[in-house]
Coordinates of C-alpha atoms in Angstrom, one line a residue:
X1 CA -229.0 7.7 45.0
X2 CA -227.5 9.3 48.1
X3 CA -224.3 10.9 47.9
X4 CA -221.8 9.0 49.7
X5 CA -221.3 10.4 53.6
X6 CA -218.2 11.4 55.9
X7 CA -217.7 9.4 58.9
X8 CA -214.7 8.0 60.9
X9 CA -213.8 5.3 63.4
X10 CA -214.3 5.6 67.2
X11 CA -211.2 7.4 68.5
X12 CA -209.6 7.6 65.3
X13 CA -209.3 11.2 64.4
X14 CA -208.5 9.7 60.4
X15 CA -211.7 10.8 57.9
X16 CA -212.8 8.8 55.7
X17 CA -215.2 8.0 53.1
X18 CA -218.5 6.1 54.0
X19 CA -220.6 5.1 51.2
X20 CA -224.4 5.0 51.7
X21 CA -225.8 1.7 50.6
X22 CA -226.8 1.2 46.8
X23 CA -229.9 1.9 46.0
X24 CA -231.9 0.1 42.8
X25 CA -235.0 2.9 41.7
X26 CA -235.8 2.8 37.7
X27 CA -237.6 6.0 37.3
X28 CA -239.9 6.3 34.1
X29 CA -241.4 9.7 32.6
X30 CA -243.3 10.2 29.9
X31 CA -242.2 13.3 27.8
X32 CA -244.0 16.5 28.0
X33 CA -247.2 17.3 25.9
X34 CA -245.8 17.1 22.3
X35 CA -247.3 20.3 19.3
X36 CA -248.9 16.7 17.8
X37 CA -250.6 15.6 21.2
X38 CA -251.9 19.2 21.4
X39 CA -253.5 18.7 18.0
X40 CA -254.6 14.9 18.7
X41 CA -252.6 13.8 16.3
X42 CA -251.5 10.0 16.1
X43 CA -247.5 10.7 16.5
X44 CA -245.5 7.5 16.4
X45 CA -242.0 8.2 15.3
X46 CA -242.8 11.8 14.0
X47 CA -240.7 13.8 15.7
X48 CA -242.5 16.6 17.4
X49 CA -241.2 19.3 19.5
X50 CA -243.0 20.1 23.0
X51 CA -245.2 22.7 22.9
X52 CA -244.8 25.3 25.9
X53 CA -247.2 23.5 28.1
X54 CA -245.3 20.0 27.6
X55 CA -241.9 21.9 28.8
X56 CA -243.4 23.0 31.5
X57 CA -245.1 19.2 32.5
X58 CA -241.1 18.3 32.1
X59 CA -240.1 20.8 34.4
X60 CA -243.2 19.9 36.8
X61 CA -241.6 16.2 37.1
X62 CA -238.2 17.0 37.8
X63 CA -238.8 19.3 40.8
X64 CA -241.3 16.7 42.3
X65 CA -238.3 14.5 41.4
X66 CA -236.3 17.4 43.3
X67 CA -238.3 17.7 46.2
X68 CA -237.3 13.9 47.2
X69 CA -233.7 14.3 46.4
X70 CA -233.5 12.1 43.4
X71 CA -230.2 12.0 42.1
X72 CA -228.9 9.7 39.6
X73 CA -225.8 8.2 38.0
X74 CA -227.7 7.1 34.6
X75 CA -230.4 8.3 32.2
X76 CA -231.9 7.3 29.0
X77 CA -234.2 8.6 26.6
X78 CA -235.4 7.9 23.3
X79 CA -234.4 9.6 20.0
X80 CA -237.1 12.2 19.7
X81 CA -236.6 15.6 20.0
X82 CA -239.5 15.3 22.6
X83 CA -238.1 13.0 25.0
X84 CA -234.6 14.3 24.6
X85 CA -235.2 17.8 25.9
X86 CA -238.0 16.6 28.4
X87 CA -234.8 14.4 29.9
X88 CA -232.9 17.8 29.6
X89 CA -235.1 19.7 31.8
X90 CA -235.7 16.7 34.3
X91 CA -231.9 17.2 35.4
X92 CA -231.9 20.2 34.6
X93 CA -234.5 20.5 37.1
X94 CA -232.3 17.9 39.5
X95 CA -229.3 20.1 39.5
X96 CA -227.5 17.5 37.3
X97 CA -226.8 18.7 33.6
X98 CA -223.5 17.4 33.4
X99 CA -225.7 14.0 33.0
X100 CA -225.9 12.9 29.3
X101 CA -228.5 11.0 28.8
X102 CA -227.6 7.5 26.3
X103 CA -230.2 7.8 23.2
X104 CA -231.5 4.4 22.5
X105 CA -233.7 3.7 19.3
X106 CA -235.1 0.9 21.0
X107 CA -237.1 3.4 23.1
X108 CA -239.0 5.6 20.6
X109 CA -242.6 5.5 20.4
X110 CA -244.4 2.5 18.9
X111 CA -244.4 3.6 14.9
X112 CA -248.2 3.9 14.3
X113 CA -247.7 3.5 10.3
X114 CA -250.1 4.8 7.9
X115 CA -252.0 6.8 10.9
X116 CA -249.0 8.8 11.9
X117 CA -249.8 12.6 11.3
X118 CA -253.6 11.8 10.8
X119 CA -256.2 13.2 13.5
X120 CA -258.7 10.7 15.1
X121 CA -261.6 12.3 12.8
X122 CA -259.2 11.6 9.7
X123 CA -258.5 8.0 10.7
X124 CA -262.1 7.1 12.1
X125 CA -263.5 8.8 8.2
X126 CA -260.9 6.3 6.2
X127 CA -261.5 3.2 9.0
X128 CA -263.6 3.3 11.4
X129 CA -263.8 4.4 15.0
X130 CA -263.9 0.5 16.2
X131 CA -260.9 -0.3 13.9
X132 CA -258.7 2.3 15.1
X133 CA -259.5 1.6 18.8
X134 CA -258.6 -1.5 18.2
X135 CA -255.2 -0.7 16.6
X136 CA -254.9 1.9 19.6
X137 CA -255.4 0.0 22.6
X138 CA -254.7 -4.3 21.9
X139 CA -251.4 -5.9 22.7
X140 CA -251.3 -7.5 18.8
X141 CA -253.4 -5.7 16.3
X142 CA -250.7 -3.3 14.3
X143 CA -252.0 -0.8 12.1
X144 CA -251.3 -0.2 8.2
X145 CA -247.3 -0.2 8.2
X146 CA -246.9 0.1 11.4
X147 CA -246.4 -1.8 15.2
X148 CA -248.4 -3.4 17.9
X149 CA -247.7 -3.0 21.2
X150 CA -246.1 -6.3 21.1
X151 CA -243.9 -5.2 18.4
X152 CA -242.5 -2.4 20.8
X153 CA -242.7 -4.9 23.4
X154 CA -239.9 -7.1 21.5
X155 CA -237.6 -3.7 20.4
X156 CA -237.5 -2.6 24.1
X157 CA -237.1 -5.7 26.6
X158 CA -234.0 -6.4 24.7
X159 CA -232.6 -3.3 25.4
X160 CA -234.0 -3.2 29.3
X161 CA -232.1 -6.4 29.6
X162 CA -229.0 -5.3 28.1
X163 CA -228.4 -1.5 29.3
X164 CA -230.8 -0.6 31.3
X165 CA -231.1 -3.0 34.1
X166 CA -227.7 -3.3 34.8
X167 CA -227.0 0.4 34.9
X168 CA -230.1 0.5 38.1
X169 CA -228.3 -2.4 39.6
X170 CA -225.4 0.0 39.6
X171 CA -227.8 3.3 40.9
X172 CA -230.9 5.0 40.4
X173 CA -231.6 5.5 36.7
X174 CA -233.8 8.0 34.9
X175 CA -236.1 6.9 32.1
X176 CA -237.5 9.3 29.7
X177 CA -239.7 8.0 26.8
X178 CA -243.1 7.8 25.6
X179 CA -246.6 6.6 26.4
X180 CA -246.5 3.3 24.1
X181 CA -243.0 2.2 24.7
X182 CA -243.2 3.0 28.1
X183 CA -247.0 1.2 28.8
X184 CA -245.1 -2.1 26.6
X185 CA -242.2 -1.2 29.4
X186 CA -244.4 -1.6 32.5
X187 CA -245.9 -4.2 30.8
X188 CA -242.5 -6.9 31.0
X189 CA -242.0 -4.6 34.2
X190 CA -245.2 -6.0 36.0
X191 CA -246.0 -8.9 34.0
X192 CA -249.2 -7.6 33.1
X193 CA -251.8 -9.3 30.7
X194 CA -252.6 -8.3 27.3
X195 CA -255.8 -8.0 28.4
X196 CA -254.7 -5.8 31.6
X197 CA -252.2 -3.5 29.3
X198 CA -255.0 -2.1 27.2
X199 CA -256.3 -0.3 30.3
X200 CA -252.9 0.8 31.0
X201 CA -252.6 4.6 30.0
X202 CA -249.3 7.0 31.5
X203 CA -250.2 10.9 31.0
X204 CA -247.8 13.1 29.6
X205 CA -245.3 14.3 32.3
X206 CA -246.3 11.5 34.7
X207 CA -243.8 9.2 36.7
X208 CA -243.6 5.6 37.5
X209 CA -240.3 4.7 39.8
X210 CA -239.6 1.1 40.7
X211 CA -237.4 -0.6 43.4
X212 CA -235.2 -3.5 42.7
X213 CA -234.3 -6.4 44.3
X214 CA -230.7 -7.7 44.5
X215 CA -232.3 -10.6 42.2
X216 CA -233.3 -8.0 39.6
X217 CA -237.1 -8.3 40.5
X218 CA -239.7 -5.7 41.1
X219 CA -239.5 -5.0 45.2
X220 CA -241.4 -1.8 45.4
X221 CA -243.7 0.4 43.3
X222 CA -245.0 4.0 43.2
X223 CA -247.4 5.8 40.9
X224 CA -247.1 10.3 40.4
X225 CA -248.9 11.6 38.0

């Protein structure tokens, strides 16, 4: 959002304040390359720290964020130690750390179960390499003890609709989570398909930023990274 201007009347040599108009942006980034995306590892709710490259992928967003003169009067992140600092260095990045990002539950990765800390030759040994596609990629298919992406569809809309959306119809609000909760995100965002949101991948570091209408519904989209 803008900061608010200075203006005054015609002929009136009184100052006063002129506030810009509200603007509605929900701004979504991934987290920075994780130690367990380094090593391919299936991470779900293990809570791995960015390795040096994912800190810099962080830092890399929040200048391009920067360079547009984002600012914003909310931010949320997850409750992994990855997202939490890559929201740290985003408005860090902004010139805003006196903005404390609210930790939500509701937006940590989708909990991949019995894969979580395996490597894809591990999984695709005990298996399959179809199986674990399959577990990977589909909207209902949940692995051994863990979600589906429809799962982490149900955990986050509710929170979306309670916290998140208002705060953008307040301001521009920053986003930092991960790539499953964020593709079952985009998903409600842009009413996609199940058949659509397997094809729906969000790098590490990448940005997705969406304007609001006054009725709450999608108006404008852009795609960095």
């Amino acid at each position: 959002m803008r900061p608010a201007r200075k203006c005054s009347a015609s002929g009136d040599s009184v100052i006063h304040d002129c506030k810009a108009p509200v603007t509605r942006h929900l701004v979504l980034v991934r987290h920075g390359q994780s130690v367990a995306n380094r090593s391919g590892l299936f991470t779900g709710l293990l809570d791995s720290p960015l390795t040096e490259q994912g800190r810099m992928e962080a830092e890399a967003a929040g200048r391009r964020l920067a360079e547009r003169s984002w600012r914003f009067s909310a931010a949320f992140t997850s409750t992994l130690t990855r997202a939490i600092v890559s929201g740290r260095l985003i408005l860090d990045a902004l010139g805003q750390p006196g903005l404390v990002p609210q930790r939500f539950a509701a937006l940590d990765e989708r909990d991949y179960g019995d894969l979580s800390g395996l490597d894809k030759i591990a999984a695709d040994a005990r298996w399959g390499a179809e199986r674990i596609e399959t577990w990977r990629r589909s909207y209902a298919e949940a692995p051994p003890n863990g979600e589906s992406l429809r799962d982490t569809v149900a955990r986050i809309v509710p929170c979306y609709l309670r916290t998140i959306q208002p705060a953008v119809m307040g301001g521009d609000v920053l986003v930092v989570a991960h790539g499953n909760c964020l593709r079952a995100l985009v998903m409600a965002l842009e009413d996609l398909s199940p058949a659509e949101v397997e094809h729906l991948e969000l790098a590490t570091g990448s940005v997705r930023i969406y304007e609001l209408a006054a009725d709450t519904t999608i108006k404008a989209r852009w795609i960095d990274g």
